[in-house]
Short mmCIF file of C-alpha atoms and ligand atoms in Angstrom, two decimals:
data_model
loop_
_atom_site.label_atom_id
_atom_site.label_comp_id
_atom_site.label_asym_id
_atom_site.label_seq_id
_atom_site.Cartn_x
_atom_site.Cartn_y
_atom_site.Cartn_z
CA MET A 1 -27.13 0.78 -55.03
CA ALA A 2 -28.46 4.26 -54.45
CA SER A 3 -32.20 4.73 -54.22
CA LYS A 4 -34.49 7.56 -53.33
CA HIS A 5 -37.78 7.17 -51.52
CA ALA A 6 -39.98 10.14 -52.13
CA GLU A 7 -40.68 12.15 -49.00
CA PRO A 8 -44.39 12.16 -48.06
CA SER A 9 -46.61 15.02 -49.17
CA PHE A 10 -47.65 17.39 -46.37
CA THR A 11 -51.00 19.17 -46.22
CA LEU A 12 -53.17 21.02 -43.71
CA SER A 13 -56.82 20.09 -43.29
CA SER A 14 -59.71 21.15 -41.07
CA ALA A 15 -61.32 17.69 -41.22
CA SER A 16 -62.42 15.90 -38.06
CA PRO A 17 -60.05 13.28 -36.61
CA THR A 18 -62.90 10.82 -36.16
CA THR A 19 -64.10 10.85 -39.77
CA THR A 20 -60.89 11.60 -41.66
CA ARG A 21 -59.78 9.03 -44.23
CA ALA A 22 -56.40 7.94 -42.91
CA ASP A 23 -54.73 4.75 -41.79
CA VAL A 24 -53.40 6.33 -38.63
CA VAL A 25 -54.49 9.27 -36.48
CA VAL A 26 -51.92 10.66 -34.04
CA VAL A 27 -53.46 12.17 -30.91
CA GLY A 28 -51.88 14.04 -28.03
CA VAL A 29 -52.65 12.96 -24.47
CA GLY A 30 -51.92 14.85 -21.25
CA PRO A 31 -51.06 13.47 -17.78
CA ASP A 32 -54.82 13.31 -17.00
CA LEU A 33 -54.98 10.72 -19.83
CA LYS A 34 -57.44 12.85 -21.76
CA ALA A 35 -56.96 13.42 -25.49
CA VAL A 36 -55.86 17.03 -25.98
CA GLY A 37 -57.49 19.73 -28.09
CA PRO A 38 -58.63 18.66 -31.54
CA ALA A 39 -58.36 14.99 -30.56
CA ASP A 40 -60.90 15.08 -27.72
CA ALA A 41 -63.53 13.63 -30.08
CA VAL A 42 -61.25 10.62 -30.55
CA GLY A 43 -61.05 10.11 -26.79
CA ASP A 44 -64.84 10.44 -26.61
CA ALA A 45 -65.27 7.85 -29.37
CA PHE A 46 -63.24 5.34 -27.35
CA GLY A 47 -65.45 6.20 -24.37
CA ARG A 48 -64.64 4.79 -20.96
CA SER A 49 -62.07 2.35 -22.26
CA PHE A 50 -59.63 5.10 -23.32
CA LYS A 51 -57.94 5.72 -19.96
CA PRO A 52 -57.71 2.12 -18.72
CA THR A 53 -56.35 0.96 -22.09
CA LEU A 54 -53.61 3.57 -21.97
CA THR A 55 -52.83 2.73 -18.34
CA THR A 56 -52.52 -0.96 -19.18
CA LEU A 57 -50.01 -0.06 -21.87
CA GLY A 58 -47.89 1.81 -19.32
CA PHE A 59 -48.74 5.15 -20.94
CA ARG A 60 -48.81 8.11 -18.51
CA GLY A 61 -49.17 11.08 -20.85
CA LYS A 62 -45.62 12.27 -20.31
CA PRO A 63 -43.47 13.63 -23.15
CA GLY A 64 -41.82 10.61 -24.80
CA ASP A 65 -44.70 8.22 -24.06
CA VAL A 66 -46.27 6.49 -27.05
CA ALA A 67 -49.02 3.88 -27.37
CA VAL A 68 -50.56 2.22 -30.41
CA LEU A 69 -54.32 1.59 -30.14
CA PRO A 70 -56.39 -0.37 -32.68
CA THR A 71 -59.66 1.55 -33.05
CA ALA A 72 -61.85 -1.47 -33.82
CA GLY A 73 -64.10 0.86 -35.80
CA VAL A 74 -64.85 3.51 -33.14
CA ILE A 75 -63.42 6.08 -35.57
CA LYS A 76 -62.85 5.80 -39.31
CA ALA A 77 -59.05 5.31 -39.11
CA ALA A 78 -57.90 1.80 -38.16
CA THR A 79 -55.19 2.88 -35.72
CA VAL A 80 -54.66 5.64 -33.18
CA ILE A 81 -51.19 6.50 -31.98
CA ALA A 82 -51.27 8.31 -28.64
CA VAL A 83 -48.29 10.48 -27.79
CA GLY A 84 -47.68 12.02 -24.38
CA LEU A 85 -47.60 15.84 -24.34
CA GLY A 86 -47.21 16.63 -20.63
CA ASP A 87 -49.00 19.65 -19.19
CA ASP A 88 -48.15 22.49 -21.52
CA PRO A 89 -46.85 21.35 -24.91
CA THR A 90 -44.32 23.73 -26.49
CA PRO A 91 -43.20 23.47 -30.14
CA THR A 92 -40.23 21.42 -28.86
CA THR A 93 -42.61 18.94 -27.18
CA LEU A 94 -44.66 18.71 -30.38
CA ARG A 95 -41.58 18.18 -32.58
CA LYS A 96 -40.38 15.33 -30.39
CA ALA A 97 -43.86 13.81 -30.11
CA ALA A 98 -44.36 13.88 -33.89
CA ALA A 99 -40.97 12.20 -34.40
CA LYS A 100 -41.89 9.54 -31.83
CA ALA A 101 -45.23 8.93 -33.55
CA VAL A 102 -43.81 8.42 -37.06
CA LYS A 103 -41.37 5.87 -35.71
CA ALA A 104 -44.33 3.87 -34.38
CA VAL A 105 -46.14 3.90 -37.76
CA HIS A 106 -45.78 0.94 -40.12
CA ASN A 107 -47.35 0.16 -43.48
CA ALA A 108 -49.55 3.24 -43.48
CA THR A 109 -50.29 5.24 -46.62
CA THR A 110 -51.79 8.26 -44.88
CA VAL A 111 -50.94 9.53 -41.41
CA THR A 112 -53.01 12.29 -39.83
CA PHE A 113 -51.84 14.41 -36.91
CA ALA A 114 -54.55 15.68 -34.57
CA LEU A 115 -52.19 17.45 -32.16
CA PRO A 116 -52.87 20.90 -30.67
CA THR A 117 -51.91 23.66 -33.14
CA ALA A 118 -52.29 27.00 -31.37
CA ASP A 119 -50.24 28.79 -34.00
CA ALA A 120 -48.02 28.44 -37.06
CA ASP A 121 -45.01 27.53 -34.88
CA ALA A 122 -46.83 24.43 -33.67
CA ILE A 123 -47.57 23.37 -37.24
CA ARG A 124 -43.93 23.86 -38.20
CA ALA A 125 -42.78 21.78 -35.24
CA ILE A 126 -45.14 18.89 -36.05
CA ALA A 127 -44.15 18.79 -39.73
CA GLU A 128 -40.43 19.00 -38.93
CA GLY A 129 -40.72 16.31 -36.26
CA ALA A 130 -42.50 13.98 -38.67
CA LEU A 131 -39.95 14.47 -41.47
CA LEU A 132 -36.88 14.36 -39.23
CA GLY A 133 -38.09 11.40 -37.17
CA GLY A 134 -38.89 9.43 -40.34
CA TYR A 135 -35.33 9.74 -41.71
CA ARG A 136 -33.56 6.58 -42.84
CA PHE A 137 -30.31 6.07 -44.71
CA ASP A 138 -30.59 3.08 -47.03
CA ARG A 139 -28.04 3.79 -49.77
CA TYR A 140 -25.96 0.72 -48.93
CA ARG A 141 -28.77 -1.71 -48.05
CA THR A 142 -29.09 -4.50 -50.62
CA ARG A 143 -31.07 -7.20 -48.78
CA ASP A 144 -34.76 -7.42 -49.56
CA GLU A 145 -35.99 -7.21 -45.98
CA ASP A 146 -33.86 -4.13 -45.31
CA ARG A 147 -35.04 -2.46 -48.50
CA GLU A 148 -38.66 -3.18 -47.64
CA ALA A 149 -38.19 -1.69 -44.19
CA ALA A 150 -36.60 1.38 -45.75
CA ALA A 151 -39.51 1.77 -48.17
CA ASP A 152 -42.04 1.57 -45.32
CA ARG A 153 -43.00 5.22 -45.02
CA PRO A 154 -46.29 7.09 -45.46
CA HIS A 155 -47.11 8.75 -48.78
CA ALA A 156 -49.15 11.51 -47.25
CA VAL A 157 -49.07 13.36 -43.93
CA VAL A 158 -52.06 15.51 -43.02
CA ILE A 159 -51.99 17.96 -40.14
CA LEU A 160 -55.47 18.68 -38.81
CA THR A 161 -55.84 22.30 -37.74
CA ARG A 162 -58.36 25.09 -37.70
CA LEU A 163 -55.56 27.17 -39.29
CA SER A 164 -55.72 25.15 -42.52
CA ARG A 165 -56.34 28.30 -44.61
CA ASP A 166 -54.18 30.67 -42.58
CA ALA A 167 -51.35 32.17 -44.65
CA ASP A 168 -48.82 32.03 -41.78
CA ALA A 169 -49.66 28.38 -41.15
CA LEU A 170 -49.24 27.46 -44.82
CA ALA A 171 -45.92 29.35 -44.96
CA ALA A 172 -44.79 27.54 -41.80
CA LEU A 173 -45.58 24.21 -43.45
CA ASP A 174 -43.50 25.12 -46.54
CA ALA A 175 -40.64 26.29 -44.33
CA ALA A 176 -40.79 23.06 -42.32
CA VAL A 177 -40.69 20.85 -45.40
CA ALA A 178 -37.75 22.78 -46.93
CA THR A 179 -35.83 22.90 -43.66
CA ALA A 180 -36.31 19.24 -42.81
CA ALA A 181 -35.33 18.24 -46.37
CA ALA A 182 -32.11 20.25 -45.89
CA VAL A 183 -31.40 18.51 -42.57
CA ASN A 184 -32.02 15.11 -44.15
CA ARG A 185 -29.82 15.94 -47.15
CA THR A 186 -27.03 16.90 -44.73
CA ARG A 187 -27.51 13.57 -42.93
CA ASP A 188 -27.24 11.71 -46.26
CA TRP A 189 -24.01 13.47 -47.18
CA VAL A 190 -22.50 12.83 -43.73
CA ASN A 191 -23.54 9.16 -43.69
CA THR A 192 -22.08 8.44 -47.14
CA GLY A 193 -18.83 6.46 -46.97
CA PRO A 194 -15.78 8.74 -47.28
CA GLY A 195 -14.47 6.78 -50.28
CA ASP A 196 -17.72 7.62 -52.09
CA LEU A 197 -17.66 11.28 -51.05
CA THR A 198 -14.22 12.50 -52.05
CA PRO A 199 -13.90 16.28 -52.48
CA ALA A 200 -14.60 15.97 -56.24
CA ALA A 201 -17.59 13.66 -55.69
CA PHE A 202 -18.97 15.98 -52.97
CA ALA A 203 -18.60 18.99 -55.28
CA ASP A 204 -20.37 17.10 -58.11
CA SER A 205 -23.18 16.17 -55.75
CA VAL A 206 -23.61 19.84 -54.74
CA VAL A 207 -23.76 20.91 -58.41
CA GLU A 208 -26.45 18.26 -58.95
CA ALA A 209 -28.47 19.32 -55.88
CA ALA A 210 -28.33 23.01 -56.83
CA LYS A 211 -29.94 22.28 -60.23
CA ASP A 212 -33.29 21.95 -58.44
CA VAL A 213 -33.14 25.43 -56.90
CA ALA A 214 -33.75 28.48 -59.09
CA GLY A 215 -31.44 31.45 -58.61
CA VAL A 216 -28.50 29.60 -57.03
CA LYS A 217 -25.19 29.81 -58.90
CA VAL A 218 -22.49 27.23 -58.15
CA THR A 219 -18.77 27.63 -58.82
CA VAL A 220 -16.22 24.85 -58.20
CA TRP A 221 -12.51 25.56 -57.93
CA ASP A 222 -10.32 22.52 -58.65
CA GLU A 223 -6.73 22.15 -57.45
CA ALA A 224 -5.27 24.17 -60.36
CA ARG A 225 -7.69 27.02 -59.72
CA LEU A 226 -7.04 26.85 -55.96
CA ALA A 227 -3.34 27.36 -56.71
CA LYS A 228 -4.09 30.36 -58.95
CA GLU A 229 -6.34 31.81 -56.27
CA GLY A 230 -3.69 31.47 -53.58
CA CYS A 231 -5.62 29.03 -51.35
CA GLY A 232 -2.56 27.54 -49.64
CA GLY A 233 -4.48 26.24 -46.61
CA ILE A 234 -6.82 24.02 -48.63
CA LEU A 235 -4.01 22.83 -50.93
CA GLY A 236 -1.71 22.09 -47.97
CA VAL A 237 -4.30 19.97 -46.16
CA GLY A 238 -5.27 18.16 -49.37
CA GLN A 239 -1.76 17.45 -50.65
CA GLY A 240 -1.37 14.07 -48.95
CA SER A 241 -4.46 12.56 -50.58
CA THR A 242 -4.82 11.01 -54.02
CA HIS A 243 -8.21 12.78 -54.12
CA PRO A 244 -7.45 16.46 -54.75
CA PRO A 245 -9.25 19.28 -52.93
CA ARG A 246 -12.03 21.58 -54.13
CA LEU A 247 -13.68 24.80 -53.07
CA VAL A 248 -17.39 25.07 -53.77
CA GLN A 249 -19.15 28.43 -53.78
CA LEU A 250 -22.89 29.02 -53.98
CA THR A 251 -24.41 32.45 -54.45
CA TYR A 252 -28.01 33.60 -54.26
CA LYS A 253 -28.91 37.22 -55.00
CA PRO A 254 -32.61 38.02 -54.55
CA LYS A 255 -33.96 41.44 -55.47
CA ASN A 256 -33.86 43.97 -52.61
CA PRO A 257 -32.24 41.73 -49.99
CA SER A 258 -32.58 42.83 -46.38
CA ALA A 259 -29.09 41.52 -45.56
CA HIS A 260 -26.13 39.65 -46.98
CA LEU A 261 -25.30 36.46 -45.09
CA ALA A 262 -22.10 34.53 -45.79
CA LEU A 263 -21.77 30.91 -44.66
CA VAL A 264 -18.53 28.93 -44.58
CA GLY A 265 -18.37 25.20 -43.79
CA LYS A 266 -15.52 22.80 -43.02
CA GLY A 267 -15.51 20.09 -45.69
CA ILE A 268 -12.87 17.53 -44.66
CA THR A 269 -14.27 14.45 -46.40
CA PHE A 270 -12.15 12.22 -44.17
CA ASP A 271 -9.89 13.27 -41.30
CA SER A 272 -7.21 10.65 -40.61
CA GLY A 273 -5.19 13.34 -38.83
CA GLY A 274 -2.59 13.30 -41.62
CA LEU A 275 0.98 12.64 -40.45
CA SER A 276 -0.20 13.57 -36.92
CA LEU A 277 -2.25 10.39 -37.35
CA LYS A 278 -5.29 9.79 -35.16
CA PRO A 279 -5.60 6.54 -33.21
CA GLY A 280 -7.84 4.05 -35.06
CA ALA A 281 -10.82 4.35 -32.75
CA SER A 282 -11.07 8.14 -33.11
CA MET A 283 -10.90 7.82 -36.90
CA MET A 284 -14.04 5.71 -37.13
CA THR A 285 -16.43 8.67 -37.18
CA MET A 286 -14.22 11.03 -39.17
CA LYS A 287 -16.33 10.77 -42.31
CA CYS A 288 -18.41 13.34 -40.42
CA ASP A 289 -15.71 15.99 -40.74
CA MET A 290 -17.48 17.52 -43.73
CA ALA A 291 -20.69 18.09 -41.75
CA GLY A 292 -20.08 21.85 -41.58
CA ALA A 293 -19.84 22.09 -45.37
CA ALA A 294 -22.88 19.86 -45.84
CA SER A 295 -24.89 21.99 -43.38
CA VAL A 296 -24.08 25.37 -44.92
CA ILE A 297 -24.72 24.07 -48.45
CA ALA A 298 -28.02 22.39 -47.59
CA ALA A 299 -29.15 25.45 -45.59
CA THR A 300 -28.24 27.74 -48.51
CA LEU A 301 -30.33 25.64 -50.89
CA ALA A 302 -33.28 25.66 -48.46
CA ILE A 303 -33.12 29.43 -47.87
CA ALA A 304 -33.00 30.04 -51.62
CA ALA A 305 -35.82 27.55 -52.27
CA LEU A 306 -37.94 29.47 -49.73
CA GLU A 307 -37.06 32.67 -51.62
CA LEU A 308 -36.13 34.54 -48.47
CA PRO A 309 -34.98 38.09 -49.25
CA VAL A 310 -31.46 37.48 -47.99
CA ARG A 311 -28.40 37.54 -50.23
CA LEU A 312 -26.26 34.45 -49.65
CA THR A 313 -22.61 33.66 -50.21
CA CYS A 314 -21.78 30.07 -49.25
CA VAL A 315 -18.20 28.81 -49.32
CA ALA A 316 -17.22 25.20 -48.70
CA PRO A 317 -13.54 24.21 -48.78
CA MET A 318 -13.28 20.43 -49.32
CA ALA A 319 -10.19 18.28 -48.78
CA GLU A 320 -9.22 14.82 -47.58
CA ASN A 321 -6.66 14.83 -44.75
CA MET A 322 -4.37 11.83 -45.36
CA PRO A 323 -0.83 10.76 -44.46
CA SER A 324 1.48 9.94 -47.38
CA GLY A 325 4.85 10.82 -48.90
CA SER A 326 3.32 14.04 -50.21
CA ALA A 327 1.45 14.95 -47.03
CA LEU A 328 1.70 18.22 -45.12
CA ARG A 329 4.35 18.07 -42.36
CA PRO A 330 4.51 19.58 -38.91
CA GLY A 331 6.94 22.46 -39.42
CA ASP A 332 5.69 23.39 -42.90
CA VAL A 333 4.63 26.98 -43.49
CA LEU A 334 1.50 27.63 -45.55
CA GLU A 335 0.38 30.84 -47.18
CA ILE A 336 -3.35 31.46 -46.79
CA ARG A 337 -5.26 33.44 -49.45
CA GLY A 338 -4.47 37.09 -48.85
CA GLY A 339 -0.87 36.38 -47.84
CA THR A 340 -0.98 35.45 -44.13
CA THR A 341 1.60 32.76 -43.33
CA VAL A 342 0.96 29.93 -40.87
CA GLU A 343 3.40 27.60 -39.18
CA VAL A 344 1.90 24.09 -39.06
CA HIS A 345 2.40 22.28 -35.73
CA ASN A 346 -0.10 19.44 -35.91
CA THR A 347 -1.59 18.17 -39.16
CA ASP A 348 -4.67 16.97 -37.28
CA ALA A 349 -5.66 20.60 -36.66
CA GLU A 350 -6.46 20.85 -40.38
CA GLY A 351 -9.93 22.36 -40.22
CA ARG A 352 -8.73 25.86 -39.31
CA LEU A 353 -6.34 25.79 -42.31
CA VAL A 354 -9.05 25.12 -44.90
CA LEU A 355 -11.46 27.46 -43.13
CA ALA A 356 -8.90 30.28 -43.21
CA ASP A 357 -8.98 30.28 -47.03
CA GLY A 358 -12.76 29.84 -46.99
CA LEU A 359 -13.30 32.77 -44.61
CA VAL A 360 -11.09 35.05 -46.72
CA VAL A 361 -13.01 34.12 -49.89
CA ALA A 362 -16.36 34.69 -48.17
CA ASN A 363 -15.28 37.99 -46.64
CA GLU A 364 -14.24 39.31 -50.05
CA ALA A 365 -17.97 39.37 -50.90
CA GLU A 366 -18.38 41.91 -48.04
CA PRO A 367 -21.25 40.23 -46.18
CA ASP A 368 -23.13 41.90 -43.30
CA VAL A 369 -22.94 38.71 -41.26
CA LEU A 370 -20.44 35.85 -41.56
CA VAL A 371 -21.04 32.46 -39.96
CA ASP A 372 -18.79 29.42 -40.17
CA VAL A 373 -19.78 25.91 -39.18
CA ALA A 374 -17.22 23.21 -38.42
CA THR A 375 -16.59 19.93 -36.64
CA LEU A 376 -13.53 21.75 -35.41
CA THR A 377 -12.28 20.56 -32.02
CA GLY A 378 -12.50 17.58 -29.69
CA ALA A 379 -11.98 20.17 -26.95
CA CYS A 380 -15.45 21.60 -27.65
CA VAL A 381 -16.94 18.13 -27.12
CA VAL A 382 -15.06 17.84 -23.81
CA ALA A 383 -16.38 21.25 -22.75
CA LEU A 384 -20.03 20.97 -23.79
CA GLY A 385 -20.75 17.27 -24.36
CA GLU A 386 -22.02 15.57 -27.49
CA ARG A 387 -25.36 17.32 -27.84
CA THR A 388 -24.41 20.99 -27.48
CA ALA A 389 -22.46 23.01 -30.03
CA GLY A 390 -20.16 25.88 -29.08
CA VAL A 391 -20.74 29.36 -30.47
CA LEU A 392 -17.85 31.81 -30.51
CA GLY A 393 -17.17 35.01 -32.41
CA ASN A 394 -16.59 38.75 -32.32
CA ASP A 395 -20.15 39.95 -31.69
CA ASP A 396 -22.06 39.27 -28.46
CA ALA A 397 -25.44 40.03 -30.03
CA LEU A 398 -24.95 37.53 -32.88
CA ARG A 399 -23.70 34.89 -30.43
CA GLY A 400 -26.79 35.43 -28.28
CA GLN A 401 -29.02 35.30 -31.34
CA VAL A 402 -27.60 31.91 -32.35
CA VAL A 403 -28.31 30.50 -28.87
CA GLU A 404 -31.84 31.89 -28.90
CA ILE A 405 -32.71 30.70 -32.43
CA GLY A 406 -31.20 27.31 -31.58
CA GLU A 407 -33.54 27.00 -28.59
CA THR A 408 -36.55 27.74 -30.77
CA VAL A 409 -35.65 25.29 -33.54
CA GLY A 410 -34.45 22.49 -31.23
CA GLU A 411 -30.65 22.79 -31.50
CA ALA A 412 -28.49 23.47 -28.44
CA PHE A 413 -25.67 26.05 -28.60
CA TRP A 414 -23.65 27.51 -25.76
CA PRO A 415 -21.40 30.59 -25.93
CA LEU A 416 -17.66 30.29 -25.33
CA PRO A 417 -15.24 33.25 -25.23
CA ILE A 418 -12.24 34.16 -27.37
CA THR A 419 -9.87 35.56 -24.75
CA ASP A 420 -6.93 37.92 -25.31
CA GLU A 421 -4.71 35.26 -23.79
CA VAL A 422 -5.47 32.65 -26.49
CA THR A 423 -5.29 35.26 -29.22
CA SER A 424 -1.78 36.19 -28.10
CA ARG A 425 -0.76 32.53 -28.47
CA VAL A 426 -2.08 32.39 -32.05
CA THR A 427 0.21 35.28 -33.00
CA SER A 428 3.26 33.77 -31.28
CA SER A 429 4.90 31.75 -34.08
CA ASP A 430 8.73 31.84 -34.11
CA ILE A 431 8.92 31.99 -37.90
CA ALA A 432 5.54 32.87 -39.46
CA ASP A 433 2.64 35.30 -38.93
CA LEU A 434 0.57 32.75 -37.03
CA ARG A 435 0.99 29.44 -35.28
CA GLN A 436 -1.65 26.88 -36.10
CA HIS A 437 -1.79 24.90 -32.91
CA ASN A 438 -1.23 25.23 -29.20
CA PRO A 439 0.61 22.23 -27.71
CA LYS A 440 -1.44 22.56 -24.48
CA PRO A 441 -4.90 21.07 -25.09
CA ALA A 442 -6.55 23.35 -22.47
CA GLY A 443 -9.01 25.73 -24.14
CA GLY A 444 -8.54 24.09 -27.56
CA ALA A 445 -11.92 25.29 -28.88
CA LEU A 446 -11.02 28.87 -27.96
CA PHE A 447 -7.59 28.71 -29.60
CA ALA A 448 -9.09 27.37 -32.85
CA ALA A 449 -11.65 30.20 -32.89
CA ALA A 450 -8.97 32.80 -32.13
CA PHE A 451 -7.06 31.45 -35.13
CA LEU A 452 -10.14 31.78 -37.38
CA GLN A 453 -10.73 35.32 -36.13
CA GLN A 454 -7.48 36.37 -37.83
CA PHE A 455 -9.26 35.91 -41.18
CA VAL A 456 -12.60 37.68 -40.65
CA GLY A 457 -11.45 41.30 -40.37
CA GLU A 458 -14.11 43.55 -38.83
CA THR A 459 -17.07 41.58 -40.21
CA THR A 460 -19.74 40.53 -37.69
CA TRP A 461 -18.86 36.87 -37.30
CA ALA A 462 -19.96 33.73 -35.45
CA HIS A 463 -18.19 30.38 -35.39
CA LEU A 464 -20.27 27.27 -34.65
CA ASP A 465 -18.19 24.33 -33.42
CA ILE A 466 -20.44 21.33 -34.05
CA ALA A 467 -17.85 18.59 -33.32
CA GLY A 468 -20.18 17.15 -30.64
CA PRO A 469 -23.66 17.20 -32.17
CA ALA A 470 -22.82 16.63 -35.88
CA PHE A 471 -22.59 12.87 -35.52
CA ASN A 472 -24.52 10.66 -33.11
CA ASP A 473 -22.66 7.41 -32.54
CA ALA A 474 -24.95 6.43 -29.65
CA GLY A 475 -28.64 5.56 -30.13
CA ALA A 476 -31.36 7.57 -31.90
CA TYR A 477 -33.36 9.95 -29.66
CA ASP A 478 -36.20 12.43 -30.25
CA GLU A 479 -35.94 13.60 -33.88
CA VAL A 480 -32.20 12.80 -34.01
CA PRO A 481 -31.12 9.55 -35.71
CA LYS A 482 -27.95 7.56 -35.21
CA GLY A 483 -25.14 8.75 -37.52
CA GLY A 484 -25.22 12.13 -39.25
CA THR A 485 -27.64 14.49 -37.51
CA GLY A 486 -27.77 17.61 -39.68
CA ALA A 487 -26.99 19.74 -36.60
CA SER A 488 -26.97 23.51 -37.25
CA VAL A 489 -29.07 23.47 -40.44
CA ARG A 490 -32.26 24.51 -38.63
CA THR A 491 -30.43 27.32 -36.85
CA LEU A 492 -28.90 28.62 -40.10
CA VAL A 493 -32.32 28.69 -41.77
CA GLY A 494 -33.70 30.38 -38.63
CA LEU A 495 -30.95 33.00 -38.77
CA ALA A 496 -31.77 33.77 -42.42
CA GLU A 497 -35.46 34.02 -41.52
CA SER A 498 -34.63 36.48 -38.78
CA LEU A 499 -32.42 38.57 -41.12
CA ALA A 500 -35.25 38.49 -43.71
CA LYS A 501 -37.70 39.98 -41.20
CA LYS A 502 -35.58 43.07 -40.72
CA ILE A 503 -37.18 44.88 -43.69
CA ASP A 504 -40.80 44.05 -42.89
N1 BES B 1 -12.06 16.75 -36.90
C1 BES B 1 -11.41 16.92 -35.67
C2 BES B 1 -12.32 17.37 -34.53
C3 BES B 1 -13.40 16.42 -34.11
C4 BES B 1 -13.23 15.65 -32.98
C5 BES B 1 -14.60 16.36 -34.79
C6 BES B 1 -14.25 14.81 -32.56
C7 BES B 1 -15.61 15.50 -34.38
C8 BES B 1 -15.44 14.73 -33.26
C9 BES B 1 -10.30 17.97 -35.81
O1 BES B 1 -9.77 18.14 -37.07
C10 BES B 1 -9.21 17.56 -34.90
O2 BES B 1 -8.67 16.52 -35.11
N2 BES B 1 -8.92 18.37 -33.92
C11 BES B 1 -7.90 18.10 -32.98
C12 BES B 1 -7.20 19.41 -32.76
C13 BES B 1 -5.93 19.29 -32.02
C14 BES B 1 -4.90 18.55 -32.81
C15 BES B 1 -5.46 20.70 -31.72
C16 BES B 1 -8.55 17.60 -31.70
O3 BES B 1 -9.64 18.06 -31.38
O4 BES B 1 -8.01 16.73 -31.06
ZN1 ZN B 2 -8.13 16.78 -37.49
ZN1 ZN B 3 -11.00 17.61 -38.66
#
């Protein structure tokens, strides 16, 4: 059933777009309907027919526009794909345009991009757009026509640029390929059916993936070990399922690291709500509730593969939240690793319980910066919509940095506060140290973050609530497919890159 199509190879070249040996040449076109930058020779080769042909096709040179033009021999490649770039293309415009272009390509072996590449950032955006836009999930497709469609992807992608021998440009290309592969791996894990990605199966898959990356050590705690280690949150959430929980840890220790980054991800392989059962319709997408774990693991593997000088501790608690005779009950009291007790009010607020153990484990490694990623609250989706993640935490600078990096890499984050008022509610249990849930839904994303804050001590910490953007149940757009999106992976890699720069 499973199959892997090799990702295309990516190279830089200073060849000319008119003479390059490729099946397809992608050119950028502005609102004046002139081919931009390195592609102007292609426009010239078409001569006077270029503009009227594009106009006939309804193409106006705006971002999002795409037109497929047979070259009829005016240049060496058989097909030109024109993508609109607007007036002043930013890396974001280029990423989206490249994604749009690859979706328009069929049955091509080699695709060449002749888009403007002012600097290494532009090259990174084009390569990421091409890899992210070309994503398909075909694990469960068995029919011939579907399998053929899935196999229809280029073998080679060439980016034409005068920077083809520039060290920064080549490094940007490597970073793009590693980052996009991590995003696509996250998408694969999220899209996999929850019966095929139980906590044990997910942990096995991580062990397998980590074999390809030198220097990453993986440790898996099974249910017996979790009990020995005092991880009562993970065990409590997992106790209703016939598939027992796990905690996966990855470590990467380069020589002379500039910083130590710890990442923690929510790994609920399916969230039925438990005894506080969700209505059927809201359960449909709950295979995505392990997207935080998938993101932090895939990002860790990418950062290590890029050999960034940042020490990493990655912790992913994995459990299936199910109702049964052995399930966690509202009213139960759990003991989190380290001894804090929590009164459970709603078994559907399970993410914070597994993350509490995960945060304590990660914090024991004494990181400089701690970031958790979780599809944590529906309230965050209500506040910010489906395409923007919330960022909360105890450090304004880190929160701002996440927003800024997100803007650069094409992921939207917006800061939300943790107020004293919500914190006082977290510490207001009648019988235990903490209460897990606030019966009033108002400010639910803030309450969840205030709960998590109880487990991070004084460490500089950010919490990314990706409940909205982790899963796209509407249509594909830009470089984002339907289904699992891989949201947050690019920002996590960007954060590690920024921590790595601190020693330069
Ligand atoms: N996994 C959900 C949050 C979620 C909602 C993720 C929508 C993705 C899309 C989480 O475990 C949950 O059920 N949260 C509850 C919390 C409530 C009971 C306090 C929610 O948001 O309704
Ligand atoms: Zn839940
Ligand atoms: Zn959940």
